[in-house]
Amino acid sequence: MTVTSEQRFGEFVVVRGHEGLGHVAELVLDRPRAMNAVSTDMARSIGAACAALAADPDVRVTVLTSSHERAFCVGADLKERNSFTDADLVRQRPTARAAYTGVLELPMPTIAAVHGFALGGGFELALSCDLIVADATALVGLPEVSVGVIPGGGGTQLLPRRIGAARAAELIFTARRVEAAEARELGLVDELVASGEDRSEALALAGRIAGNSPVGLRAAKRALRLGHGLDLRAGLEVEDSAWRSVAFSGDRAEGVAAFNEKRQPNWPGE
């Protein structure tokens, strides 16, 4: 696909480009009748959409959004899960994991636009993104222990990396839901905007990011992700490896030339 097109993945996921923003793709959760509860089919579609985005060199930033007015995503489809045997749950697990890791492993910067309910697996999809823009209606949390499981889409690992181990433990153990203002204060979300403005603000932010070198953006994300949690010496080696991957690129040459010629760069993306 190209970033100016629209493509549907199964019944519940849409990927569309935004020509005016330049190289920004929107990954839309589109199961409004179920508040985007992630069924097996929807998980499969999220994974397929992420694979297509990861393989598209024209996409510099991906924004994860929802088509539902009152929910980003309410998490796993518990109505479907209620009918599962243990064997069904075992068979479904790789598909569910692939959806969350698909978002987490997107090579370009990713931004979640969150409003309304973002609970359980829904919040884990947002946590899998690099940045979270939330509006004033957002209600987030990882309530899995209240239904006899634990966060299984990366929550036990992503949340403490974002807000620290003790705060993450409190939120996961109590299963409590956090309203928008406190979520911003705790660092659960990165930017808090007026009601109904999460998508437009996230797309605007994506547009600003997408103006930068696509090679640089992907290398910077790689360094940030791989270096996190390492000791300083090891982290600097990760950074050096990422630096070497861009230092001799066409983007580096164009960026330096554009700076000296006082013009906007025309990134070759290689």
PDB file of C-alpha atoms in Angstrom:
ATOM      1  CA  MET A   1       0.000   0.000   0.000  1.00  0.00           C
ATOM      2  CA  THR A   2       0.959   3.668  -0.131  1.00  0.00           C
ATOM      3  CA  VAL A   3       0.266   6.264   2.513  1.00  0.00           C
ATOM      4  CA  THR A   4      -2.336   7.958   0.304  1.00  0.00           C
ATOM      5  CA  SER A   5      -4.535   4.850   0.057  1.00  0.00           C
ATOM      6  CA  GLU A   6      -6.944   2.980   2.310  1.00  0.00           C
ATOM      7  CA  GLN A   7      -6.922  -0.738   2.936  1.00  0.00           C
ATOM      8  CA  ARG A   8      -9.130  -2.916   5.107  1.00  0.00           C
ATOM      9  CA  PHE A   9      -7.731  -5.882   6.977  1.00  0.00           C
ATOM     10  CA  GLY A  10     -10.586  -8.234   7.713  1.00  0.00           C
ATOM     11  CA  GLU A  11     -13.775  -6.767   9.107  1.00  0.00           C
ATOM     12  CA  PHE A  12     -12.389  -4.792  12.024  1.00  0.00           C
ATOM     13  CA  VAL A  13      -9.176  -2.972  11.050  1.00  0.00           C
ATOM     14  CA  VAL A  14      -8.514  -0.204   8.518  1.00  0.00           C
ATOM     15  CA  VAL A  15      -5.217   1.366   7.485  1.00  0.00           C
ATOM     16  CA  ARG A  16      -5.403   4.703   5.716  1.00  0.00           C
ATOM     17  CA  GLY A  17      -2.880   7.251   4.548  1.00  0.00           C
ATOM     18  CA  HIS A  18      -2.976  11.018   5.018  1.00  0.00           C
ATOM     19  CA  GLU A  19      -1.611  12.761   1.967  1.00  0.00           C
ATOM     20  CA  GLY A  20      -1.757  16.219   3.517  1.00  0.00           C
ATOM     21  CA  LEU A  21       0.394  15.136   6.456  1.00  0.00           C
ATOM     22  CA  GLY A  22       2.963  13.322   4.378  1.00  0.00           C
ATOM     23  CA  HIS A  23       4.021   9.740   5.102  1.00  0.00           C
ATOM     24  CA  VAL A  24       1.625   9.264   8.034  1.00  0.00           C
ATOM     25  CA  ALA A  25      -0.487   6.104   8.251  1.00  0.00           C
ATOM     26  CA  GLU A  26      -3.510   5.682  10.502  1.00  0.00           C
ATOM     27  CA  LEU A  27      -4.239   2.247  11.930  1.00  0.00           C
ATOM     28  CA  VAL A  28      -7.921   2.296  12.877  1.00  0.00           C
ATOM     29  CA  LEU A  29      -9.539  -0.117  15.322  1.00  0.00           C
ATOM     30  CA  ASP A  30     -12.968  -0.498  13.735  1.00  0.00           C
ATOM     31  CA  ARG A  31     -15.228  -2.799  15.715  1.00  0.00           C
ATOM     32  CA  PRO A  32     -17.602  -0.181  17.120  1.00  0.00           C
ATOM     33  CA  ARG A  33     -20.436  -2.537  18.024  1.00  0.00           C
ATOM     34  CA  ALA A  34     -18.161  -4.188  20.586  1.00  0.00           C
ATOM     35  CA  MET A  35     -16.217  -1.061  21.663  1.00  0.00           C
ATOM     36  CA  ASN A  36     -13.251  -2.554  19.799  1.00  0.00           C
ATOM     37  CA  ALA A  37     -13.052  -5.602  22.049  1.00  0.00           C
ATOM     38  CA  VAL A  38     -10.252  -7.678  20.555  1.00  0.00           C
ATOM     39  CA  SER A  39     -11.643 -10.945  19.222  1.00  0.00           C
ATOM     40  CA  THR A  40      -9.528 -13.608  17.561  1.00  0.00           C
ATOM     41  CA  ASP A  41     -10.438 -12.263  14.122  1.00  0.00           C
ATOM     42  CA  MET A  42      -9.634  -8.706  15.140  1.00  0.00           C
ATOM     43  CA  ALA A  43      -6.295  -9.754  16.650  1.00  0.00           C
ATOM     44  CA  ARG A  44      -5.412 -11.527  13.423  1.00  0.00           C
ATOM     45  CA  SER A  45      -6.272  -8.387  11.463  1.00  0.00           C
ATOM     46  CA  ILE A  46      -4.178  -6.135  13.727  1.00  0.00           C
ATOM     47  CA  GLY A  47      -1.206  -8.424  13.197  1.00  0.00           C
ATOM     48  CA  ALA A  48      -1.682  -8.440   9.417  1.00  0.00           C
ATOM     49  CA  ALA A  49      -2.054  -4.666   9.277  1.00  0.00           C
ATOM     50  CA  CYS A  50       1.122  -4.180  11.316  1.00  0.00           C
ATOM     51  CA  ALA A  51       3.042  -6.533   9.042  1.00  0.00           C
ATOM     52  CA  ALA A  52       1.943  -4.484   6.018  1.00  0.00           C
ATOM     53  CA  LEU A  53       2.890  -1.209   7.698  1.00  0.00           C
ATOM     54  CA  ALA A  54       6.282  -2.523   8.790  1.00  0.00           C
ATOM     55  CA  ALA A  55       7.053  -3.485   5.192  1.00  0.00           C
ATOM     56  CA  ASP A  56       6.011  -0.116   3.733  1.00  0.00           C
ATOM     57  CA  PRO A  57       9.031   2.194   3.339  1.00  0.00           C
ATOM     58  CA  ASP A  58       6.763   5.192   2.667  1.00  0.00           C
ATOM     59  CA  VAL A  59       5.318   5.165   6.190  1.00  0.00           C
ATOM     60  CA  ARG A  60       7.339   7.312   8.583  1.00  0.00           C
ATOM     61  CA  VAL A  61       4.844   7.486  11.462  1.00  0.00           C
ATOM     62  CA  THR A  62       1.831   5.352  12.411  1.00  0.00           C
ATOM     63  CA  VAL A  63      -1.088   6.651  14.499  1.00  0.00           C
ATOM     64  CA  LEU A  64      -3.310   4.101  16.262  1.00  0.00           C
ATOM     65  CA  THR A  65      -6.909   5.333  16.509  1.00  0.00           C
ATOM     66  CA  SER A  66     -10.450   4.132  17.168  1.00  0.00           C
ATOM     67  CA  SER A  67     -13.655   4.522  15.175  1.00  0.00           C
ATOM     68  CA  HIS A  68     -15.800   4.324  18.338  1.00  0.00           C
ATOM     69  CA  GLU A  69     -16.855   7.639  19.879  1.00  0.00           C
ATOM     70  CA  ARG A  70     -16.677   6.467  23.498  1.00  0.00           C
ATOM     71  CA  ALA A  71     -13.900   3.899  23.518  1.00  0.00           C
ATOM     72  CA  PHE A  72     -10.394   3.372  22.260  1.00  0.00           C
ATOM     73  CA  CYS A  73     -10.499  -0.354  23.060  1.00  0.00           C
ATOM     74  CA  VAL A  74     -12.026  -2.225  26.010  1.00  0.00           C
ATOM     75  CA  GLY A  75      -9.545  -5.100  25.819  1.00  0.00           C
ATOM     76  CA  ALA A  76     -10.021  -8.776  25.060  1.00  0.00           C
ATOM     77  CA  ASP A  77     -13.411  -9.991  23.850  1.00  0.00           C
ATOM     78  CA  LEU A  78     -14.553 -11.674  27.059  1.00  0.00           C
ATOM     79  CA  LYS A  79     -17.818 -12.808  25.464  1.00  0.00           C
ATOM     80  CA  GLU A  80     -15.787 -14.820  22.972  1.00  0.00           C
ATOM     81  CA  ARG A  81     -13.436 -16.003  25.724  1.00  0.00           C
ATOM     82  CA  ASN A  82     -16.431 -17.220  27.774  1.00  0.00           C
ATOM     83  CA  SER A  83     -17.087 -19.860  25.121  1.00  0.00           C
ATOM     84  CA  PHE A  84     -13.469 -21.043  24.955  1.00  0.00           C
ATOM     85  CA  THR A  85     -12.264 -24.377  26.203  1.00  0.00           C
ATOM     86  CA  ASP A  86      -8.754 -24.523  27.619  1.00  0.00           C
ATOM     87  CA  ALA A  87      -7.615 -25.917  24.280  1.00  0.00           C
ATOM     88  CA  ASP A  88      -9.250 -23.001  22.449  1.00  0.00           C
ATOM     89  CA  LEU A  89      -7.408 -20.532  24.667  1.00  0.00           C
ATOM     90  CA  VAL A  90      -4.079 -22.244  24.004  1.00  0.00           C
ATOM     91  CA  ARG A  91      -4.692 -22.156  20.247  1.00  0.00           C
ATOM     92  CA  GLN A  92      -5.716 -18.509  20.330  1.00  0.00           C
ATOM     93  CA  ARG A  93      -2.757 -17.274  22.370  1.00  0.00           C
ATOM     94  CA  PRO A  94      -0.225 -16.927  19.497  1.00  0.00           C
ATOM     95  CA  THR A  95      -2.742 -14.889  17.488  1.00  0.00           C
ATOM     96  CA  ALA A  96      -3.400 -12.560  20.418  1.00  0.00           C
ATOM     97  CA  ARG A  97       0.302 -12.122  21.121  1.00  0.00           C
ATOM     98  CA  ALA A  98       1.010 -11.358  17.474  1.00  0.00           C
ATOM     99  CA  ALA A  99      -1.424  -8.426  17.571  1.00  0.00           C
ATOM    100  CA  TYR A 100       0.322  -6.734  20.490  1.00  0.00           C
ATOM    101  CA  THR A 101       3.852  -7.491  19.339  1.00  0.00           C
ATOM    102  CA  GLY A 102       2.877  -6.313  15.869  1.00  0.00           C
ATOM    103  CA  VAL A 103       2.200  -2.828  17.252  1.00  0.00           C
ATOM    104  CA  LEU A 104       5.169  -2.951  19.621  1.00  0.00           C
ATOM    105  CA  GLU A 105       7.612  -3.925  16.881  1.00  0.00           C
ATOM    106  CA  LEU A 106       6.553  -1.428  14.236  1.00  0.00           C
ATOM    107  CA  PRO A 107       9.881   0.047  13.074  1.00  0.00           C
ATOM    108  CA  MET A 108       8.647   3.630  12.736  1.00  0.00           C
ATOM    109  CA  PRO A 109       7.489   5.947  15.547  1.00  0.00           C
ATOM    110  CA  THR A 110       3.947   5.159  16.700  1.00  0.00           C
ATOM    111  CA  ILE A 111       1.384   7.315  18.498  1.00  0.00           C
ATOM    112  CA  ALA A 112      -1.819   6.141  20.198  1.00  0.00           C
ATOM    113  CA  ALA A 113      -4.817   8.495  20.150  1.00  0.00           C
ATOM    114  CA  VAL A 114      -6.862   7.513  23.204  1.00  0.00           C
ATOM    115  CA  HIS A 115     -10.341   8.550  24.294  1.00  0.00           C
ATOM    116  CA  GLY A 116     -12.924   6.880  26.477  1.00  0.00           C
ATOM    117  CA  PHE A 117     -12.224   3.362  27.659  1.00  0.00           C
ATOM    118  CA  ALA A 118      -8.694   2.016  27.148  1.00  0.00           C
ATOM    119  CA  LEU A 119      -8.672  -0.989  29.429  1.00  0.00           C
ATOM    120  CA  GLY A 120      -6.769  -4.234  29.635  1.00  0.00           C
ATOM    121  CA  GLY A 121      -5.582  -5.212  26.195  1.00  0.00           C
ATOM    122  CA  GLY A 122      -6.823  -1.895  24.891  1.00  0.00           C
ATOM    123  CA  PHE A 123      -4.448  -0.002  27.145  1.00  0.00           C
ATOM    124  CA  GLU A 124      -1.699  -2.486  26.270  1.00  0.00           C
ATOM    125  CA  LEU A 125      -2.103  -1.578  22.598  1.00  0.00           C
ATOM    126  CA  ALA A 126      -1.566   2.061  23.588  1.00  0.00           C
ATOM    127  CA  LEU A 127       1.395   1.154  25.799  1.00  0.00           C
ATOM    128  CA  SER A 128       2.934  -0.625  22.810  1.00  0.00           C
ATOM    129  CA  CYS A 129       3.159   2.730  21.051  1.00  0.00           C
ATOM    130  CA  ASP A 130       5.981   5.202  21.581  1.00  0.00           C
ATOM    131  CA  LEU A 131       3.701   8.088  22.585  1.00  0.00           C
ATOM    132  CA  ILE A 132       0.143   8.332  23.914  1.00  0.00           C
ATOM    133  CA  VAL A 133      -2.100  11.337  23.285  1.00  0.00           C
ATOM    134  CA  ALA A 134      -5.277  11.157  25.379  1.00  0.00           C
ATOM    135  CA  ASP A 135      -8.319  13.385  25.615  1.00  0.00           C
ATOM    136  CA  ALA A 136     -10.188  14.413  28.746  1.00  0.00           C
ATOM    137  CA  THR A 137     -12.590  11.452  28.526  1.00  0.00           C
ATOM    138  CA  ALA A 138      -9.858   8.812  28.681  1.00  0.00           C
ATOM    139  CA  LEU A 139     -10.161   6.083  31.309  1.00  0.00           C
ATOM    140  CA  VAL A 140      -7.206   3.713  31.362  1.00  0.00           C
ATOM    141  CA  GLY A 141      -6.107   0.703  33.354  1.00  0.00           C
ATOM    142  CA  LEU A 142      -5.050  -2.930  33.501  1.00  0.00           C
ATOM    143  CA  PRO A 143      -7.882  -4.680  35.376  1.00  0.00           C
ATOM    144  CA  GLU A 144      -6.996  -8.257  34.405  1.00  0.00           C
ATOM    145  CA  VAL A 145      -6.498  -9.620  37.936  1.00  0.00           C
ATOM    146  CA  SER A 146     -10.135  -8.727  38.670  1.00  0.00           C
ATOM    147  CA  VAL A 147     -11.220 -11.406  36.166  1.00  0.00           C
ATOM    148  CA  GLY A 148      -8.671 -14.009  37.176  1.00  0.00           C
ATOM    149  CA  VAL A 149      -5.850 -13.428  34.694  1.00  0.00           C
ATOM    150  CA  ILE A 150      -2.911 -11.053  34.322  1.00  0.00           C
ATOM    151  CA  PRO A 151      -2.051  -8.524  31.615  1.00  0.00           C
ATOM    152  CA  GLY A 152      -1.015 -10.653  28.644  1.00  0.00           C
ATOM    153  CA  GLY A 153      -0.336  -8.080  25.942  1.00  0.00           C
ATOM    154  CA  GLY A 154       2.862  -6.720  27.443  1.00  0.00           C
ATOM    155  CA  GLY A 155       1.342  -4.762  30.318  1.00  0.00           C
ATOM    156  CA  THR A 156       3.474  -6.192  33.129  1.00  0.00           C
ATOM    157  CA  GLN A 157       6.600  -5.209  31.188  1.00  0.00           C
ATOM    158  CA  LEU A 158       5.584  -1.999  29.428  1.00  0.00           C
ATOM    159  CA  LEU A 159       3.848  -0.267  32.336  1.00  0.00           C
ATOM    160  CA  PRO A 160       6.803  -0.379  34.791  1.00  0.00           C
ATOM    161  CA  ARG A 161       9.101   0.831  32.022  1.00  0.00           C
ATOM    162  CA  ARG A 162       6.827   3.830  31.640  1.00  0.00           C
ATOM    163  CA  ILE A 163       6.011   4.756  35.259  1.00  0.00           C
ATOM    164  CA  GLY A 164       8.283   2.672  37.497  1.00  0.00           C
ATOM    165  CA  ALA A 165       7.888  -0.701  39.200  1.00  0.00           C
ATOM    166  CA  ALA A 166       6.047   0.368  42.374  1.00  0.00           C
ATOM    167  CA  ARG A 167       3.412   2.478  40.644  1.00  0.00           C
ATOM    168  CA  ALA A 168       2.874  -0.210  38.042  1.00  0.00           C
ATOM    169  CA  ALA A 169       2.455  -2.821  40.766  1.00  0.00           C
ATOM    170  CA  GLU A 170      -0.159  -0.719  42.543  1.00  0.00           C
ATOM    171  CA  LEU A 171      -2.190  -0.245  39.372  1.00  0.00           C
ATOM    172  CA  ILE A 172      -1.979  -3.887  38.298  1.00  0.00           C
ATOM    173  CA  PHE A 173      -2.643  -5.345  41.766  1.00  0.00           C
ATOM    174  CA  THR A 174      -5.619  -3.080  42.505  1.00  0.00           C
ATOM    175  CA  ALA A 175      -7.001  -3.343  38.937  1.00  0.00           C
ATOM    176  CA  ARG A 176      -8.177   0.238  39.291  1.00  0.00           C
ATOM    177  CA  ARG A 177      -9.169   2.511  36.436  1.00  0.00           C
ATOM    178  CA  VAL A 178      -7.424   5.853  36.109  1.00  0.00           C
ATOM    179  CA  GLU A 179      -9.098   8.987  34.784  1.00  0.00           C
ATOM    180  CA  ALA A 180      -7.398  11.273  32.302  1.00  0.00           C
ATOM    181  CA  ALA A 181      -5.982  13.935  34.624  1.00  0.00           C
ATOM    182  CA  GLU A 182      -4.373  11.413  36.975  1.00  0.00           C
ATOM    183  CA  ALA A 183      -3.178   9.372  34.014  1.00  0.00           C
ATOM    184  CA  ARG A 184      -1.269  12.394  32.759  1.00  0.00           C
ATOM    185  CA  GLU A 185       0.107  13.109  36.230  1.00  0.00           C
ATOM    186  CA  LEU A 186       1.349   9.529  36.632  1.00  0.00           C
ATOM    187  CA  GLY A 187       2.843   9.421  33.150  1.00  0.00           C
ATOM    188  CA  LEU A 188       0.404   6.824  31.846  1.00  0.00           C
ATOM    189  CA  VAL A 189      -0.207   9.158  28.909  1.00  0.00           C
ATOM    190  CA  ASP A 190       2.132  11.749  27.436  1.00  0.00           C
ATOM    191  CA  GLU A 191      -0.190  14.519  26.285  1.00  0.00           C
ATOM    192  CA  LEU A 192      -3.655  15.436  27.540  1.00  0.00           C
ATOM    193  CA  VAL A 193      -5.966  17.368  25.214  1.00  0.00           C
ATOM    194  CA  ALA A 194      -9.553  18.567  25.196  1.00  0.00           C
ATOM    195  CA  SER A 195     -12.399  16.122  24.705  1.00  0.00           C
ATOM    196  CA  GLY A 196     -12.593  14.917  21.117  1.00  0.00           C
ATOM    197  CA  GLU A 197      -9.170  16.273  20.157  1.00  0.00           C
ATOM    198  CA  ASP A 198      -7.023  13.159  20.671  1.00  0.00           C
ATOM    199  CA  ARG A 199      -7.065  11.985  17.046  1.00  0.00           C
ATOM    200  CA  SER A 200      -6.457  15.401  15.484  1.00  0.00           C
ATOM    201  CA  GLU A 201      -3.654  16.199  17.932  1.00  0.00           C
ATOM    202  CA  ALA A 202      -2.023  12.798  17.424  1.00  0.00           C
ATOM    203  CA  LEU A 203      -2.161  13.196  13.638  1.00  0.00           C
ATOM    204  CA  ALA A 204      -0.733  16.709  13.881  1.00  0.00           C
ATOM    205  CA  LEU A 205       2.115  15.419  16.048  1.00  0.00           C
ATOM    206  CA  ALA A 206       2.694  12.595  13.577  1.00  0.00           C
ATOM    207  CA  GLY A 207       2.893  15.115  10.757  1.00  0.00           C
ATOM    208  CA  ARG A 208       5.591  17.061  12.591  1.00  0.00           C
ATOM    209  CA  ILE A 209       7.588  13.917  13.261  1.00  0.00           C
ATOM    210  CA  ALA A 210       7.193  12.684   9.679  1.00  0.00           C
ATOM    211  CA  GLY A 211       9.003  15.762   8.370  1.00  0.00           C
ATOM    212  CA  ASN A 212      12.242  14.322   9.720  1.00  0.00           C
ATOM    213  CA  SER A 213      14.557  11.744   8.174  1.00  0.00           C
ATOM    214  CA  PRO A 214      12.820   8.349   7.848  1.00  0.00           C
ATOM    215  CA  VAL A 215      16.175   6.590   8.219  1.00  0.00           C
ATOM    216  CA  GLY A 216      16.948   8.686  11.287  1.00  0.00           C
ATOM    217  CA  LEU A 217      13.531   8.104  12.849  1.00  0.00           C
ATOM    218  CA  ARG A 218      13.735   4.336  12.570  1.00  0.00           C
ATOM    219  CA  ALA A 219      17.310   4.234  13.836  1.00  0.00           C
ATOM    220  CA  ALA A 220      16.452   6.500  16.777  1.00  0.00           C
ATOM    221  CA  LYS A 221      13.509   4.285  17.706  1.00  0.00           C
ATOM    222  CA  ARG A 222      15.697   1.209  17.477  1.00  0.00           C
ATOM    223  CA  ALA A 223      18.294   2.770  19.772  1.00  0.00           C
ATOM    224  CA  LEU A 224      15.669   3.888  22.278  1.00  0.00           C
ATOM    225  CA  ARG A 225      13.967   0.505  22.403  1.00  0.00           C
ATOM    226  CA  LEU A 226      17.045  -1.734  22.414  1.00  0.00           C
ATOM    227  CA  GLY A 227      19.022   0.462  24.816  1.00  0.00           C
ATOM    228  CA  HIS A 228      16.302   0.796  27.438  1.00  0.00           C
ATOM    229  CA  GLY A 229      17.220  -1.017  30.651  1.00  0.00           C
ATOM    230  CA  LEU A 230      20.817  -1.690  29.688  1.00  0.00           C
ATOM    231  CA  ASP A 231      23.716  -0.341  31.697  1.00  0.00           C
ATOM    232  CA  LEU A 232      25.199   2.868  30.292  1.00  0.00           C
ATOM    233  CA  ARG A 233      28.144   1.251  28.530  1.00  0.00           C
ATOM    234  CA  ALA A 234      25.945  -1.314  26.779  1.00  0.00           C
ATOM    235  CA  GLY A 235      23.382   1.345  25.924  1.00  0.00           C
ATOM    236  CA  LEU A 236      26.025   3.500  24.299  1.00  0.00           C
ATOM    237  CA  GLU A 237      27.076   0.537  22.154  1.00  0.00           C
ATOM    238  CA  VAL A 238      23.466   0.185  20.988  1.00  0.00           C
ATOM    239  CA  GLU A 239      23.426   3.888  20.184  1.00  0.00           C
ATOM    240  CA  ASP A 240      26.710   3.650  18.270  1.00  0.00           C
ATOM    241  CA  SER A 241      25.373   0.784  16.170  1.00  0.00           C
ATOM    242  CA  ALA A 242      22.263   2.797  15.324  1.00  0.00           C
ATOM    243  CA  TRP A 243      24.399   5.862  14.539  1.00  0.00           C
ATOM    244  CA  ARG A 244      26.529   3.853  12.118  1.00  0.00           C
ATOM    245  CA  SER A 245      23.400   2.678  10.318  1.00  0.00           C
ATOM    246  CA  VAL A 246      22.523   6.297   9.430  1.00  0.00           C
ATOM    247  CA  ALA A 247      25.914   8.027   9.298  1.00  0.00           C
ATOM    248  CA  PHE A 248      26.628   6.899   5.750  1.00  0.00           C
ATOM    249  CA  SER A 249      23.060   7.040   4.453  1.00  0.00           C
ATOM    250  CA  GLY A 250      21.556   9.179   1.739  1.00  0.00           C
ATOM    251  CA  ASP A 251      19.388  10.845   4.367  1.00  0.00           C
ATOM    252  CA  ARG A 252      22.459  11.998   6.288  1.00  0.00           C
ATOM    253  CA  ALA A 253      24.015  13.453   3.145  1.00  0.00           C
ATOM    254  CA  GLU A 254      20.769  15.197   2.185  1.00  0.00           C
ATOM    255  CA  GLY A 255      20.220  16.541   5.691  1.00  0.00           C
ATOM    256  CA  VAL A 256      23.647  18.132   5.870  1.00  0.00           C
ATOM    257  CA  ALA A 257      23.329  19.542   2.340  1.00  0.00           C
ATOM    258  CA  ALA A 258      19.871  20.989   3.048  1.00  0.00           C
ATOM    259  CA  PHE A 259      21.100  22.624   6.252  1.00  0.00           C
ATOM    260  CA  ASN A 260      24.011  24.306   4.462  1.00  0.00           C
ATOM    261  CA  GLU A 261      21.847  25.350   1.521  1.00  0.00           C
ATOM    262  CA  LYS A 262      19.149  26.713   3.870  1.00  0.00           C
ATOM    263  CA  ARG A 263      16.322  24.652   2.358  1.00  0.00           C
ATOM    264  CA  GLN A 264      13.962  21.883   3.383  1.00  0.00           C
ATOM    265  CA  PRO A 265      15.459  18.403   2.919  1.00  0.00           C
ATOM    266  CA  ASN A 266      14.118  16.020   0.311  1.00  0.00           C
ATOM    267  CA  TRP A 267      14.737  12.763   2.126  1.00  0.00           C
ATOM    268  CA  PRO A 268      15.699   9.806  -0.086  1.00  0.00           C
ATOM    269  CA  GLY A 269      14.757   7.452   2.736  1.00  0.00           C
ATOM    270  CA  GLU A 270      17.839   5.304   2.376  1.00  0.00           C
TER     271      GLU A 270
END
